[in-house]
């Protein structure tokens, strides 16, 4: 049974039983506390928790999921995958335990010929939460399971939550027994690979808070409705139904494994370690493909770092299989062909995906080469010092800065006969993980308790009127102060205000929130920010400027018209720049992020190389030409599929509902899905001034532009500067570049002549210093203060010239001190003869610098010191003399 067939049977079964079939959400989670969707229920959390009213009583989906907490287990067990698909059926206060168990047993044990999955009931076991007697009774009643195939387990396995405050509840898991050939008897409680969990039924009925660990949390209340959340691992069922030993050998994954085998010349099944590497490659390539299809790009932080890690582990595994060249063109194509039937976007977007993947592989192969060079130097230095261990901080530097895998460091060190200080490396890694966990915890706090919004959201969605009006009369539904719902706020308070309708735009789609106010009878509120804390709800963060505001009062939202005009200009300019980029560079130059506010916009796009000045000018010219063409800007609300069919660009990482807002500027030339505010015609943008272009990663660039009056002011400032230059240089504007270049050349020549004069003047001081030479035992010494010099370089040159005049055959020491721009400096130079007696310039420089109030050092033949106390120069030089006498 193919994976796609299992998927279709699932959706058909639950669709026929009144469940709304919901498409998979993006792997990129809406929840800022989660990098990715980590479970099939994540997109439904607002409905399961009662925060947002569910649009349907029951639903089913096959959700794309990414989990990386068990990444080290990938390839080693039959069931651990980074990317997988979770079949789910959900009830939002509709049915509960009995119906959920009945559906599960029916689908699992109905024959394949009748549309089921055809499992033998004798092969199925279940586990329940230890105190859930009701579930045990239902399994006996519905499935007729005997006591010995129902096992009670504790919270660590049979109580489900997301790891953060939210919905939770006991669960019952269904396992398939693969038979004695795969492990010991004893059921799922043995935690043996013989028993494969295929379905988890979560009876979600509680709200939890203060989550201290998987098993330690506070149950604070029952949910408004008892809900059902189930999850069946599609890949797990697939490998059981396809008669293979693990998820890496199913039809959607095995082609990548086979291609890795062919490229390496190593047969799958011949060597245990090689098999693990091939399974890692198969999993990670598919995971990377699916992440990039949802808009994630490789980077050094967040989601991009996880993607980069997966890709680099793949490259490392291919290297361990003996392949050192590029393999992504072969491996990603194999994964695309295996996944495109279920996810057509991996084929339609493959040009973009492959360009990013191939560039990342090329970059990391160079990184491996550079890292190997650094590691080779460290190995040589370690062996030269006759030390048995490579330092842990060296291994960590290679790992953290260069992305050089620790196992590769271990391998190369071992080949050189060295070990690596793993304890030091692990300690540094632990510190890094601790920082990462602290960061993750801080993200979770941001959504620690959204329940404060549930009552407001239950009243319906906030109506946004700002596309048509700048002022809107409304009613205050709620006031929140310090996370708590209150009845009123008074002058000076910072609060959140929930309105039934608002004309103020909430930050989204790269556009900053509107500036403005909320006013009413006896109160005036300054709007500091506008956000969407939960889907469908708009919250205004305000400061009460005057009066007292209370729940239920009439209020008017007022948008600052000047700010809104600038914001619409900037957002529409973003669309023009994006379209101009694609016209000049081609369709692969796709937006990867944007930010705009009144007077300014920036746009990130997928591209590897810097834009030349001519290319930047061409993009700017095209965008400004479209402004002059006074193109009509139109918006339409239409179904998502219809918008895509019309050629509208859906930007990666953005979430879209069934109906979308499509913005056209000049018809299809610029056609994007966008909820932002825009001008009516392109001429209202006024002017675009492209002021910056830079790299934000190996495969992404950023352009920045001033817009409207800000662009004009910047040009006006440049005009004023040009006017000053033409007046000062007495040259027309068109001759300024040549005139400035000529002045720069004259200045360089003058500086060279001055340097020559200064060097000659410095040389005249050498004879008088040589004449001051005296003897200290067997040494000839010159220890003098030379007054003021321009730089330490001059002082160094003077000391070296004096040393040269004293002669290399003598045992001489030269120590000169000077005032360099108000700070004391000392230079010590020695001849070979002096060094033979044990004199070291570095030690002498440090001695003097300590008295000068600073530090110093250098080599035995030449060293430098400095400090902050000019008056200490005589004492510092005297200390050098004392040291030489000693």
Short mmCIF file of C-alpha atoms in Angstrom, two decimals, residues 576-577 579-585 615-629 631 669 688:
data_model
loop_
_atom_site.label_atom_id
_atom_site.label_comp_id
_atom_site.label_asym_id
_atom_site.label_seq_id
_atom_site.Cartn_x
_atom_site.Cartn_y
_atom_site.Cartn_z
CA UNK A 576 7.09 47.90 -7.52
CA UNK A 577 10.67 47.09 -6.47
CA UNK A 579 8.32 43.38 -9.75
CA UNK A 580 11.28 45.40 -11.12
CA UNK A 581 13.75 42.94 -9.55
CA UNK A 582 12.01 40.01 -11.23
CA UNK A 583 11.89 41.86 -14.54
CA UNK A 584 15.64 42.53 -14.45
CA UNK A 585 16.96 39.41 -12.72
CA UNK A 615 21.65 46.82 -12.30
CA UNK A 616 20.62 48.84 -9.26
CA UNK A 617 20.05 51.89 -11.45
CA UNK A 618 17.99 49.84 -13.91
CA UNK A 619 15.75 48.49 -11.12
CA UNK A 620 15.28 52.00 -9.70
CA UNK A 621 14.54 53.43 -13.16
CA UNK A 622 11.91 50.76 -13.91
CA UNK A 623 10.15 51.33 -10.58
CA UNK A 624 10.10 55.11 -11.06
CA UNK A 625 8.90 54.74 -14.65
CA UNK A 626 5.94 52.71 -13.33
CA UNK A 627 5.22 55.59 -10.93
CA UNK A 628 5.23 58.05 -13.83
CA UNK A 629 2.93 55.73 -15.81
CA UNK A 631 -0.76 52.66 -13.04
CA UNK A 669 2.94 43.20 -14.04
CA UNK A 688 11.66 55.83 -5.10
#
